[in-house]
Coordinates of C-alpha atoms in Angstrom, one line a residue:
X1 CA 0.1 0.1 0.2
X2 CA 3.0 2.4 0.6
X3 CA 4.2 2.2 -2.8
X4 CA 0.6 2.8 -4.9
X5 CA -0.9 5.5 -6.4
X6 CA -4.2 5.9 -7.7
X7 CA -5.3 8.5 -9.9
X8 CA -8.9 9.3 -10.9
X9 CA -9.0 10.5 -14.5
X10 CA -6.1 12.4 -15.7
X11 CA -5.3 14.1 -12.7
X12 CA -3.2 12.3 -10.1
X13 CA -3.9 14.5 -7.5
X14 CA -7.8 14.7 -8.0
X15 CA -10.2 14.2 -5.2
X16 CA -10.4 10.2 -4.6
X17 CA -6.7 9.6 -5.9
X18 CA -4.3 7.9 -3.6
X19 CA -0.5 8.6 -3.1
X20 CA 0.6 6.0 -0.7
X21 CA -1.8 5.4 2.2
X22 CA -3.2 8.8 1.6
X23 CA -6.7 9.2 0.5
X24 CA -6.8 12.6 -1.5
X25 CA -9.4 15.6 -0.5
X26 CA -9.7 18.8 -1.8
X27 CA -6.8 21.3 -2.3
X28 CA -5.6 23.7 0.4
X29 CA -2.9 25.4 -1.2
X30 CA -1.1 25.5 -4.7
X31 CA 2.2 27.1 -5.6
X32 CA 5.3 26.7 -7.4
X33 CA 6.9 24.2 -5.1
X34 CA 3.8 22.2 -5.4
X35 CA 0.1 21.6 -3.9
X36 CA -0.9 21.5 -0.1
X37 CA -4.2 18.8 -0.2
X38 CA -6.2 17.9 2.4
X39 CA -5.8 13.9 2.9
X40 CA -6.7 11.1 4.9
X41 CA -4.5 8.2 6.4
X42 CA -6.7 5.1 4.8
X43 CA -6.1 3.2 7.7
X44 CA -6.1 5.6 10.2
X45 CA -8.2 7.9 9.3
X46 CA -6.9 10.5 10.4
X47 CA -7.3 14.1 8.6
X48 CA -3.5 15.3 7.5
X49 CA -2.4 18.3 5.2
X50 CA -0.1 16.7 2.4
X51 CA 2.1 18.4 0.5
X52 CA 3.3 17.3 -2.5
X53 CA 6.3 18.4 -4.8
X54 CA 6.1 18.8 -8.2
X55 CA 8.3 16.0 -10.0
X56 CA 10.1 18.4 -12.0
X57 CA 11.1 20.8 -8.7
X58 CA 11.9 17.4 -6.6
X59 CA 14.3 16.9 -9.4
X60 CA 16.3 19.7 -8.4
X61 CA 18.6 18.7 -5.7
X62 CA 18.6 22.3 -3.8
X63 CA 14.9 22.5 -3.9
X64 CA 14.4 18.6 -2.7
X65 CA 17.3 19.5 0.3
X66 CA 14.8 22.7 1.4
X67 CA 11.6 20.4 0.9
X68 CA 13.3 17.9 3.0
X69 CA 14.7 20.0 5.4
X70 CA 11.0 21.0 6.3
X71 CA 10.4 17.5 7.5
X72 CA 13.4 17.6 9.8
X73 CA 12.6 20.8 11.1
X74 CA 8.9 19.9 11.9
X75 CA 10.5 16.3 13.1
X76 CA 13.1 17.9 15.3
X77 CA 10.7 19.2 18.2
X78 CA 6.8 18.2 19.5
X79 CA 5.4 20.9 21.0
X80 CA 1.4 21.8 21.4
X81 CA 2.1 25.0 19.5
X82 CA 3.8 23.5 16.7
X83 CA 2.0 22.1 13.9
X84 CA 3.2 18.4 13.9
X85 CA 4.7 16.1 11.0
X86 CA 3.3 12.9 10.9
X87 CA 5.3 11.2 7.9
X88 CA 7.3 11.8 4.8
X89 CA 8.0 9.8 2.0
X90 CA 8.4 9.3 -2.0
X91 CA 5.8 7.4 -4.0
X92 CA 6.0 6.9 -8.0
X93 CA 8.3 10.1 -8.0
X94 CA 5.8 12.0 -5.8
X95 CA 7.5 13.2 -2.4
X96 CA 5.2 14.1 -0.3
X97 CA 5.2 15.4 3.5
X98 CA 2.3 14.5 5.8
X99 CA 1.6 17.4 8.3
X100 CA -0.9 17.6 11.3
X101 CA -4.5 18.9 9.6
X102 CA -5.4 22.2 12.1
X103 CA -8.8 23.1 10.9
X104 CA -9.4 26.5 12.7
X105 CA -7.2 28.5 9.4
X106 CA -4.6 30.9 9.8
X107 CA -4.6 34.3 11.4
X108 CA -4.6 36.1 8.5
X109 CA -8.0 34.6 7.8
X110 CA -9.1 35.2 11.3
X111 CA -8.1 39.6 10.6
X112 CA -10.0 39.4 7.1
X113 CA -13.0 37.5 8.9
X114 CA -13.3 39.6 12.4
X115 CA -10.7 42.6 12.2
X116 CA -8.3 43.4 14.9
X117 CA -8.2 41.4 18.0
X118 CA -9.0 42.6 21.4
X119 CA -5.7 42.8 23.1
X120 CA -6.4 40.3 25.7
X121 CA -6.8 37.8 22.8
X122 CA -3.7 39.0 20.7
X123 CA -1.3 38.8 23.9
X124 CA -2.8 34.7 24.4
X125 CA -2.1 34.4 20.8
X126 CA 1.2 35.5 20.6
X127 CA 2.3 33.9 24.2
X128 CA 1.1 30.7 22.4
X129 CA 3.3 31.1 19.7
X130 CA 6.5 32.2 22.1
X131 CA 5.8 28.9 23.8
X132 CA 6.3 26.8 20.5
X133 CA 9.3 29.4 19.7
X134 CA 11.3 28.5 22.7
X135 CA 10.8 24.9 22.1
X136 CA 12.2 25.6 18.5
X137 CA 14.8 27.5 20.1
X138 CA 15.8 24.7 22.5
X139 CA 16.4 21.9 19.8
X140 CA 18.7 25.0 17.7
X141 CA 16.4 26.1 15.4
X142 CA 15.1 29.4 13.8
X143 CA 12.3 29.8 11.7
X144 CA 12.9 32.8 10.1
X145 CA 9.0 33.2 8.5
X146 CA 6.9 33.8 11.1
X147 CA 3.7 36.2 10.1
X148 CA 0.4 35.6 10.7
X149 CA -0.3 33.7 7.6
X150 CA 2.3 30.8 9.1
X151 CA 0.3 30.9 12.5
X152 CA -2.5 28.4 12.8
X153 CA -5.6 27.7 15.2
X154 CA -6.6 24.5 16.2
X155 CA -10.3 23.6 17.4
X156 CA -9.9 24.9 20.7
X157 CA -8.4 28.3 19.5
X158 CA -5.1 27.7 20.2
X159 CA -2.1 28.9 18.0
X160 CA 0.3 26.4 16.6
X161 CA 3.4 27.6 14.7
X162 CA 3.8 26.3 11.1
X163 CA 5.4 26.5 7.6
X164 CA 9.2 25.3 8.4
X165 CA 10.4 25.6 5.1
X166 CA 12.5 28.6 5.8
X167 CA 13.8 27.3 9.4
X168 CA 17.6 26.5 9.5
X169 CA 19.9 25.1 12.2
X170 CA 20.9 28.1 14.6
X171 CA 24.5 27.4 13.7
X172 CA 24.0 27.6 10.2
X173 CA 25.0 24.3 9.3
X174 CA 22.5 23.3 7.3
X175 CA 22.5 27.0 5.3
X176 CA 20.7 26.4 1.4
X177 CA 20.3 29.9 0.6
X178 CA 22.7 32.7 -0.9
X179 CA 24.8 34.6 1.1
X180 CA 23.7 38.1 1.2
X181 CA 19.9 37.4 0.4
X182 CA 17.8 37.4 3.1
X183 CA 15.1 34.7 2.8
X184 CA 11.6 35.6 4.9
X185 CA 9.0 38.2 4.5
X186 CA 10.0 41.5 4.2
X187 CA 7.5 43.2 6.6
X188 CA 8.1 41.0 9.0
X189 CA 11.8 40.5 9.1
X190 CA 14.3 41.5 11.9
X191 CA 16.8 44.1 10.2
X192 CA 19.7 41.9 10.3
X193 CA 17.7 39.3 8.7
X194 CA 16.6 42.2 5.6
X195 CA 20.4 42.8 5.7
X196 CA 21.2 38.9 4.7
X197 CA 23.0 38.7 7.9
X198 CA 24.0 34.9 8.1
X199 CA 24.2 34.9 11.7
X200 CA 20.6 35.2 12.7
X201 CA 19.1 33.8 15.7
X202 CA 16.2 33.3 17.9
X203 CA 15.6 36.9 18.0
X204 CA 15.2 37.7 14.4
X205 CA 11.9 35.5 14.9
X206 CA 10.6 37.3 18.4
X207 CA 11.1 40.3 16.3
X208 CA 8.5 38.6 13.8
X209 CA 6.7 37.7 16.8
X210 CA 6.6 41.7 17.5
X211 CA 5.3 42.6 14.1
X212 CA 2.6 39.8 14.6
X213 CA 1.3 41.4 17.5
X214 CA 1.4 44.5 15.9
X215 CA -1.0 43.0 13.0
X216 CA -3.2 41.7 15.4
X217 CA -3.5 44.7 17.3
X218 CA -3.9 47.0 14.1
X219 CA -5.0 44.7 10.7
X220 CA -2.4 46.5 9.6
X221 CA 1.3 45.6 8.4
X222 CA 4.3 47.2 10.3
X223 CA 6.3 48.0 6.9
X224 CA 5.0 48.9 3.4
X225 CA 6.6 50.2 0.8
X226 CA 6.0 50.2 -3.4
X227 CA 8.7 47.8 -3.7
X228 CA 10.2 44.2 -1.5
X229 CA 13.6 46.5 -1.3
X230 CA 11.8 49.4 -0.2
X231 CA 10.0 47.6 2.4
X232 CA 13.2 45.8 3.4
X233 CA 14.7 49.5 3.6
X234 CA 12.1 50.3 5.8
X235 CA 12.7 47.4 8.0
X236 CA 16.4 48.2 8.3
X237 CA 15.7 52.7 9.0
X238 CA 12.2 53.3 9.8
X239 CA 11.3 53.8 13.6
X240 CA 9.4 51.0 14.9
X241 CA 5.7 51.4 14.2
X242 CA 3.4 52.4 17.7
X243 CA 0.0 50.7 17.3
X244 CA -1.3 53.0 19.3
X245 CA -1.2 55.6 16.7
X246 CA -3.8 53.1 15.2
X247 CA -5.6 52.2 17.9
X248 CA -5.0 55.3 20.8
X249 CA -6.9 53.2 23.5
X250 CA -4.8 50.7 23.6
X251 CA -2.7 50.3 26.9
X252 CA 1.1 51.2 27.2
X253 CA 2.2 47.5 28.2
X254 CA 1.0 46.2 24.8
X255 CA 2.7 49.0 23.2
X256 CA 5.9 48.7 25.5
X257 CA 6.0 44.9 24.1
X258 CA 5.9 45.8 20.5
X259 CA 8.5 48.6 20.9
X260 CA 10.7 45.8 22.7
X261 CA 10.1 42.9 20.6
X262 CA 10.8 44.7 17.4
X263 CA 13.9 47.1 19.0
X264 CA 16.2 47.6 15.4
X265 CA 19.3 46.4 17.7
X266 CA 19.0 42.7 18.4
X267 CA 20.4 43.5 22.1
X268 CA 17.6 45.7 22.7
X269 CA 14.7 42.7 22.1
X270 CA 14.0 40.1 24.6
X271 CA 16.5 37.4 24.4
X272 CA 14.7 34.5 24.6
X273 CA 11.2 33.3 24.4
X274 CA 10.5 32.8 27.5
X275 CA 11.5 36.3 28.2
X276 CA 8.5 37.6 25.9
X277 CA 6.5 35.5 27.9
X278 CA 6.8 36.4 30.8
X279 CA 5.9 40.1 29.5
X280 CA 3.1 39.2 27.8
X281 CA 2.2 37.3 31.0
X282 CA 2.5 40.7 32.9
X283 CA 0.7 42.7 30.6
X284 CA -2.3 40.3 30.4
X285 CA -2.8 40.4 34.3
X286 CA -2.4 44.4 33.9
X287 CA -5.3 44.2 31.4
X288 CA -7.8 42.6 33.9
X289 CA -10.9 43.3 31.7
X290 CA -9.0 42.0 28.8
X291 CA -9.3 45.1 26.9
X292 CA -11.4 46.6 23.8
X293 CA -13.6 44.6 22.3
X294 CA -12.8 43.0 18.4
X295 CA -12.5 45.6 15.9
X296 CA -15.1 44.7 13.1
X297 CA -13.7 43.5 9.6
X298 CA -14.6 44.9 6.1
X299 CA -14.6 43.6 2.9
X300 CA -11.1 43.5 1.1
X301 CA -10.3 45.0 -2.5
X302 CA -7.5 43.5 -4.3
X303 CA -6.0 46.0 -7.0
X304 CA -4.8 45.3 -10.2
X305 CA -2.1 48.0 -11.0
X306 CA 1.3 45.5 -11.3
X307 CA 5.4 46.2 -11.6
X308 CA 8.1 44.0 -12.0
X309 CA 10.9 43.7 -9.5
X310 CA 14.0 41.1 -9.2
X311 CA 13.7 39.8 -6.0
X312 CA 17.2 38.5 -5.7
X313 CA 19.6 40.5 -8.2
X314 CA 19.8 44.0 -10.2
X315 CA 18.8 44.0 -13.9
X316 CA 21.3 42.6 -15.7
X317 CA 21.8 43.0 -19.8
X318 CA 19.7 40.7 -22.0
X319 CA 17.5 40.0 -18.6
X320 CA 13.9 40.1 -19.6
X321 CA 10.7 40.9 -17.7
X322 CA 9.3 37.4 -18.4
X323 CA 12.5 36.3 -15.4
X324 CA 11.5 38.6 -12.8
X325 CA 8.5 38.3 -10.0
X326 CA 5.0 40.0 -10.2
X327 CA 3.8 42.3 -7.3
X328 CA 0.8 43.9 -7.1
X329 CA 0.3 47.2 -5.6
X330 CA -2.4 49.7 -5.1
X331 CA -2.9 53.2 -6.1
X332 CA -0.8 54.5 -3.4
X333 CA 2.3 52.3 -4.3
X334 CA 2.2 50.0 -1.1
X335 CA 3.0 46.6 -1.6
X336 CA 1.6 43.5 0.0
X337 CA 4.6 43.4 2.4
X338 CA 3.4 40.0 3.8
X339 CA 4.3 38.0 0.7
X340 CA 7.6 35.9 1.2
X341 CA 10.6 36.8 -1.0
X342 CA 11.4 33.8 -2.4
X343 CA 13.4 31.7 -4.0
X344 CA 12.6 30.4 -7.7
X345 CA 11.1 27.3 -6.1
X346 CA 8.1 29.1 -5.3
X347 CA 6.1 28.8 -2.1
X348 CA 2.4 27.0 -1.1
X349 CA 0.3 29.7 -0.3
X350 CA -1.6 29.8 -4.0
X351 CA 0.5 31.6 -5.5
X352 CA 3.5 31.1 -8.1
X353 CA 7.0 31.9 -6.6
X354 CA 7.6 35.9 -6.3
X355 CA 3.8 36.7 -6.7
X356 CA 2.3 39.2 -3.8
X357 CA -1.3 40.8 -4.1
X358 CA -2.0 43.5 -2.3
X359 CA -5.4 43.7 0.0
X360 CA -5.9 47.2 1.4
X361 CA -9.0 47.0 4.2
X362 CA -10.5 49.2 6.4
X363 CA -12.6 48.6 9.3
X364 CA -16.0 49.6 9.4
X365 CA -17.6 51.7 12.5
X366 CA -19.1 49.7 14.9
X367 CA -22.5 51.1 16.6
X368 CA -22.4 51.7 20.2
X369 CA -23.6 49.2 22.5
X370 CA -26.9 49.4 24.2
X371 CA -26.7 49.0 28.3
X372 CA -29.5 46.6 29.4
X373 CA -30.1 46.3 33.2
X374 CA -28.0 42.8 33.3
X375 CA -25.8 41.8 35.6
X376 CA -24.1 38.6 36.6
X377 CA -23.8 37.6 40.3
X378 CA -20.9 35.4 41.5
X379 CA -17.2 35.0 40.3
X380 CA -16.9 34.9 36.7
X381 CA -14.4 32.9 36.1
X382 CA -15.7 30.0 37.8
X383 CA -17.9 29.6 34.8
X384 CA -16.8 27.0 32.1
X385 CA -14.4 28.2 29.8
X386 CA -14.7 25.6 27.0
X387 CA -16.2 25.6 23.4
X388 CA -18.4 22.7 23.7
X389 CA -20.4 21.7 26.8
X390 CA -23.2 19.1 27.6
X391 CA -26.1 19.0 29.7
X392 CA -27.1 15.4 30.4
X393 CA -30.0 14.0 32.6
X394 CA -33.6 13.2 33.2
X395 CA -33.4 11.6 29.6
X396 CA -31.7 14.2 27.3
X397 CA -28.2 14.8 26.4
X398 CA -28.0 18.5 24.9
X399 CA -24.7 19.7 23.4
X400 CA -23.9 23.4 23.2
X401 CA -21.2 24.8 21.3
X402 CA -19.8 28.3 21.4
X403 CA -18.2 27.9 18.0
X404 CA -19.5 29.8 14.7
X405 CA -19.3 26.3 13.0
X406 CA -20.2 23.0 13.8
X407 CA -19.4 19.9 11.5
X408 CA -21.6 16.9 11.3
X409 CA -20.8 13.6 10.4
X410 CA -20.3 9.9 11.0
X411 CA -16.3 10.2 12.8
X412 CA -16.3 10.8 16.0
X413 CA -13.5 12.7 16.3
X414 CA -11.9 16.0 14.6
X415 CA -12.8 17.7 12.6
X416 CA -15.9 16.4 13.1
X417 CA -18.2 18.1 16.0
X418 CA -21.1 16.2 16.1
X419 CA -21.2 12.4 15.4
X420 CA -24.7 11.1 14.0
X421 CA -23.4 7.4 14.3
X422 CA -22.6 6.6 17.8
X423 CA -25.3 8.0 19.9
X424 CA -27.2 6.9 23.0
X425 CA -29.4 4.4 20.8
X426 CA -28.5 1.3 19.1
X427 CA -32.0 0.9 17.3
X428 CA -30.5 3.5 14.0
X429 CA -26.9 2.7 14.4
X430 CA -26.6 0.3 11.4
X431 CA -28.5 3.0 9.1
X432 CA -25.9 5.7 10.4
X433 CA -23.4 3.7 8.5
X434 CA -24.8 5.2 5.5
X435 CA -23.8 9.1 6.8
X436 CA -20.4 10.4 5.3
X437 CA -17.5 11.2 7.7
X438 CA -17.7 14.8 7.3
X439 CA -21.3 15.3 5.9
X440 CA -23.0 18.4 6.8
X441 CA -21.7 22.0 8.4
X442 CA -23.4 24.7 10.3
X443 CA -21.6 27.6 10.1
X444 CA -22.3 31.5 11.0
X445 CA -20.7 33.9 8.2
X446 CA -20.0 37.2 10.5
X447 CA -19.2 39.4 7.9
X448 CA -22.4 38.7 5.7
X449 CA -24.4 38.2 9.5
X450 CA -25.7 34.8 7.5
X451 CA -26.3 31.5 8.9
X452 CA -25.2 28.9 6.3
X453 CA -26.2 25.2 5.6
X454 CA -24.3 23.0 3.6
X455 CA -23.9 19.4 2.6
X456 CA -20.0 18.6 2.3
X457 CA -19.9 16.5 -0.9
X458 CA -21.1 13.4 1.0
X459 CA -22.0 10.1 -0.6
X460 CA -25.8 9.6 0.1
X461 CA -26.9 13.3 0.3
X462 CA -29.0 15.4 2.1
X463 CA -32.3 16.8 2.0
X464 CA -33.4 19.7 2.8
X465 CA -37.2 20.2 3.4
X466 CA -37.4 17.3 0.8
X467 CA -35.2 19.1 -2.3
X468 CA -31.4 17.5 -2.5
X469 CA -29.2 20.1 -1.7
X470 CA -25.6 20.3 -4.0
X471 CA -22.7 19.5 -3.0
X472 CA -20.4 22.4 -0.8
X473 CA -23.5 24.7 -1.8
X474 CA -24.3 26.1 1.7
X475 CA -28.0 27.7 1.7
X476 CA -28.9 30.5 3.8
X477 CA -30.8 29.8 7.0
X478 CA -33.6 32.4 8.4
X479 CA -34.3 32.6 11.5
X480 CA -38.0 31.5 13.0
X481 CA -39.6 28.6 11.2
X482 CA -38.6 25.0 11.2
X483 CA -36.8 23.3 8.7
X484 CA -36.5 19.6 8.2
X485 CA -33.2 18.1 7.0
X486 CA -33.3 13.9 5.9
X487 CA -29.5 13.2 6.1
X488 CA -27.9 10.0 4.2
X489 CA -31.8 8.3 4.3
X490 CA -30.8 7.6 7.8
X491 CA -31.5 10.2 10.1
X492 CA -33.7 13.2 10.7
X493 CA -33.0 16.3 11.6
X494 CA -35.4 19.9 12.7
X495 CA -33.7 22.8 12.2
X496 CA -34.6 26.4 13.9
X497 CA -32.8 29.4 13.9
X498 CA -33.4 31.8 16.8
X499 CA -32.7 35.9 15.7
X500 CA -31.1 38.0 18.3
X501 CA -33.1 39.2 21.1
X502 CA -31.4 42.3 22.7
X503 CA -28.4 44.5 22.1
X504 CA -25.2 43.9 23.0
X505 CA -24.9 44.8 26.9
X506 CA -21.9 47.3 27.5
X507 CA -20.9 45.2 30.7
X508 CA -22.7 42.7 33.1
X509 CA -20.5 44.5 35.9
X510 CA -18.4 41.3 35.8
X511 CA -15.8 41.4 32.6
X512 CA -12.7 39.2 33.8
X513 CA -11.9 37.8 30.2
X514 CA -11.6 38.8 26.9
X515 CA -14.1 39.0 23.8
X516 CA -14.7 35.4 23.0
X517 CA -15.7 34.5 19.5
X518 CA -19.2 34.0 20.4
X519 CA -21.2 35.5 23.6
X520 CA -23.6 38.4 24.8
X521 CA -21.3 40.6 23.7
X522 CA -21.4 40.1 20.0
X523 CA -23.9 42.1 17.7
X524 CA -24.7 38.7 15.6
X525 CA -28.3 38.5 13.5
X526 CA -28.6 35.4 15.3
X527 CA -28.5 34.5 18.9
X528 CA -28.1 30.7 18.4
X529 CA -29.3 27.8 15.8
X530 CA -30.6 24.4 16.9
X531 CA -30.8 21.0 15.7
X532 CA -33.1 18.5 17.3
X533 CA -33.8 14.6 16.6
X534 CA -37.6 14.3 16.7
X535 CA -37.1 10.6 15.5
X536 CA -34.7 8.2 16.7
X537 CA -34.0 10.1 19.6
X538 CA -36.1 13.1 21.5
X539 CA -34.2 14.0 24.0
X540 CA -30.6 14.6 22.3
X541 CA -30.2 18.1 20.3
X542 CA -27.4 20.0 19.3
X543 CA -27.2 23.9 19.8
X544 CA -24.7 26.7 17.9
X545 CA -25.3 29.1 20.7
X546 CA -23.9 32.2 19.2
X547 CA -25.2 34.6 21.7
X548 CA -27.8 32.9 24.0
X549 CA -30.2 30.3 24.3
X550 CA -33.3 29.2 26.8
X551 CA -34.2 25.4 26.8
X552 CA -37.4 24.0 28.8
X553 CA -40.7 23.6 27.9
X554 CA -42.7 24.6 25.0
X555 CA -41.3 28.4 24.2
X556 CA -37.7 27.9 24.3
X557 CA -35.5 27.7 22.0
X558 CA -34.7 24.5 22.8
X559 CA -37.5 22.8 24.0
X560 CA -37.2 19.7 25.6
X561 CA -39.2 16.4 25.4
X562 CA -42.3 16.4 28.4
X563 CA -40.8 19.6 29.7
X564 CA -43.1 22.1 31.2
X565 CA -42.5 25.1 33.5
X566 CA -40.1 28.5 33.3
X567 CA -37.3 27.8 30.6
X568 CA -33.8 28.3 31.9
X569 CA -31.2 30.6 29.7
X570 CA -27.7 29.9 28.7
X571 CA -25.4 32.4 27.2
X572 CA -21.5 33.4 27.1
X573 CA -19.7 36.4 27.9
X574 CA -16.0 37.1 28.2
X575 CA -15.4 33.3 26.4
X576 CA -17.4 31.7 29.8
X577 CA -20.7 29.9 30.2
X578 CA -23.3 31.4 32.3
X579 CA -26.7 30.7 33.2
X580 CA -29.9 31.7 35.0
X581 CA -33.2 29.7 35.6
X582 CA -35.3 32.8 34.6
X583 CA -35.2 37.0 34.6
X584 CA -32.7 38.0 37.3
X585 CA -29.1 38.0 37.4
X586 CA -26.9 35.7 35.6
X587 CA -24.8 33.1 37.4
X588 CA -21.3 31.5 36.3
X589 CA -21.8 28.2 34.8
X590 CA -19.9 26.0 36.4
X591 CA -18.6 21.9 36.2
X592 CA -21.1 19.6 37.6
X593 CA -23.7 22.3 38.4
X594 CA -27.3 21.4 37.9
X595 CA -29.5 23.2 35.7
X596 CA -33.1 23.7 36.5
X597 CA -34.8 23.8 33.0
X598 CA -38.4 23.6 34.0
X599 CA -38.9 20.4 35.3
X600 CA -36.1 18.8 34.3
X601 CA -32.9 18.6 36.2
X602 CA -29.4 19.0 33.7
X603 CA -26.1 18.7 34.9
X604 CA -23.4 20.5 33.2
X605 CA -20.2 19.2 32.1
X606 CA -17.4 19.8 29.8
X607 CA -18.3 18.6 25.9
X608 CA -16.3 14.9 24.9
X609 CA -16.3 12.5 22.3
X610 CA -17.1 10.2 25.1
X611 CA -20.8 11.8 25.5
X612 CA -21.8 10.3 21.8
X613 CA -20.4 6.5 23.2
X614 CA -23.4 6.5 26.2
X615 CA -25.9 4.0 25.6
X616 CA -29.1 5.1 26.8

């Protein structure tokens, strides 16, 4: 099996084809060096990000060495804040690397979707990256290309440093690049890296983390210019940017971290990632309430005026523009300095080597919130801080997700959130084998304020109100009426979306922590979306809790079977779960607390896949 390549049609990398033990899925990115695909190990049924090198590029020994160096760098250290490598090999002339598949996307995508981050969230993300960078440092490695695009979020929102294609031994023993050429991404390079200093060390990566923190706080790149070399000149000579010039409300402690991490002289920076980590922890403690709210996102405008420049050398007699990479710039001459200055082998980000696209984004204004007479009694930090909780009792299994999307399918592991095959009844389990591993996705799209339901290209399809859903063609779900889903002819689900009730409160009087992806502090058009199982398990339900949800008898957002009496209300505030048995003050929802939902008593716990194994 390890030596088998199976192609469907003319494309050897088409979905459904095989490379060794890996069943290929859709493409995640493509560049001059090769392609990155989502794939699944046929035996382990584990999702991976599979990097497949183009055969003609693999024939170039220098490019192949760089490719294999990425594998060795990733394999040299194991840490929760680093993307792990699972496998590397060559099958029928195709060289590949199999990396951990990280489902949360990269920080570039987060910024495009949500806008600049709250200070506390930005500090937390950089702190996690500093932990991963410390592990790299202790392994004797320098990353050399840290930027938002190379930081990924796992399903719990934890950051992971990835893309080790430029990583090298700190002593320079494995150096492959040209002397005097600064490999990396111009806007995030340290001055010594931009100058081609062969002796760069972890302090260059600390500089890049400082630049990344600046971007997370402002949604702007730290240095700009009309050409890559103009950006390099700015990196070397311009003052360190102060994020308070963009966001005057930012605390001085946060701006000071950016300034020190990005100091021009490496001796003036934090000397190790651990030292940076201590400063981040101190700043988080000083914030107390978690800082300002998330700045809103705005649609991106891609501009099309182009210039050409040679990234590696001056123009030579007889050279042609075809040999030069293309750089897209805006009308003000701003280049996307987030693009990587790369050798001719290219990159994996979806564009040929040297192609850079400028994106100009302007945050939209956010309406001032209305302050209702609501409050939290008790210590908010006692509330569950989990993206997934379960309420179990009196014949009910209610799973609540503090996420903007959930995936439903047959798998009982990531990346599926809701397992539709293993559930607390055995009667329908064989029928549920018809459900695909990843069958459906329910997603709230914040920029458009729409709730979307889509079939993920399942084998046996999905009916929505009796009509077949097209594969990978999400449909908008409106608030109000109930929609009926038939999944693979095996399972019926009822879906009901609930519109937002009230405006976001400015405070509940107990505001510890940072603004979360979901919660009462968000101005989403929806409060929740509920999926119930009317036929084969009426007591089981799943809910996407974007802001709040009521549970109980008739009239509740989520109606429990045989329930009566006043409904309980659950919500999220500053990333933690809260609840109340009726009108009045909110209370922290702690682990093991019993929620009274009318005549039902439901015990709260952190969610886990074991809930799907429970027989009932």
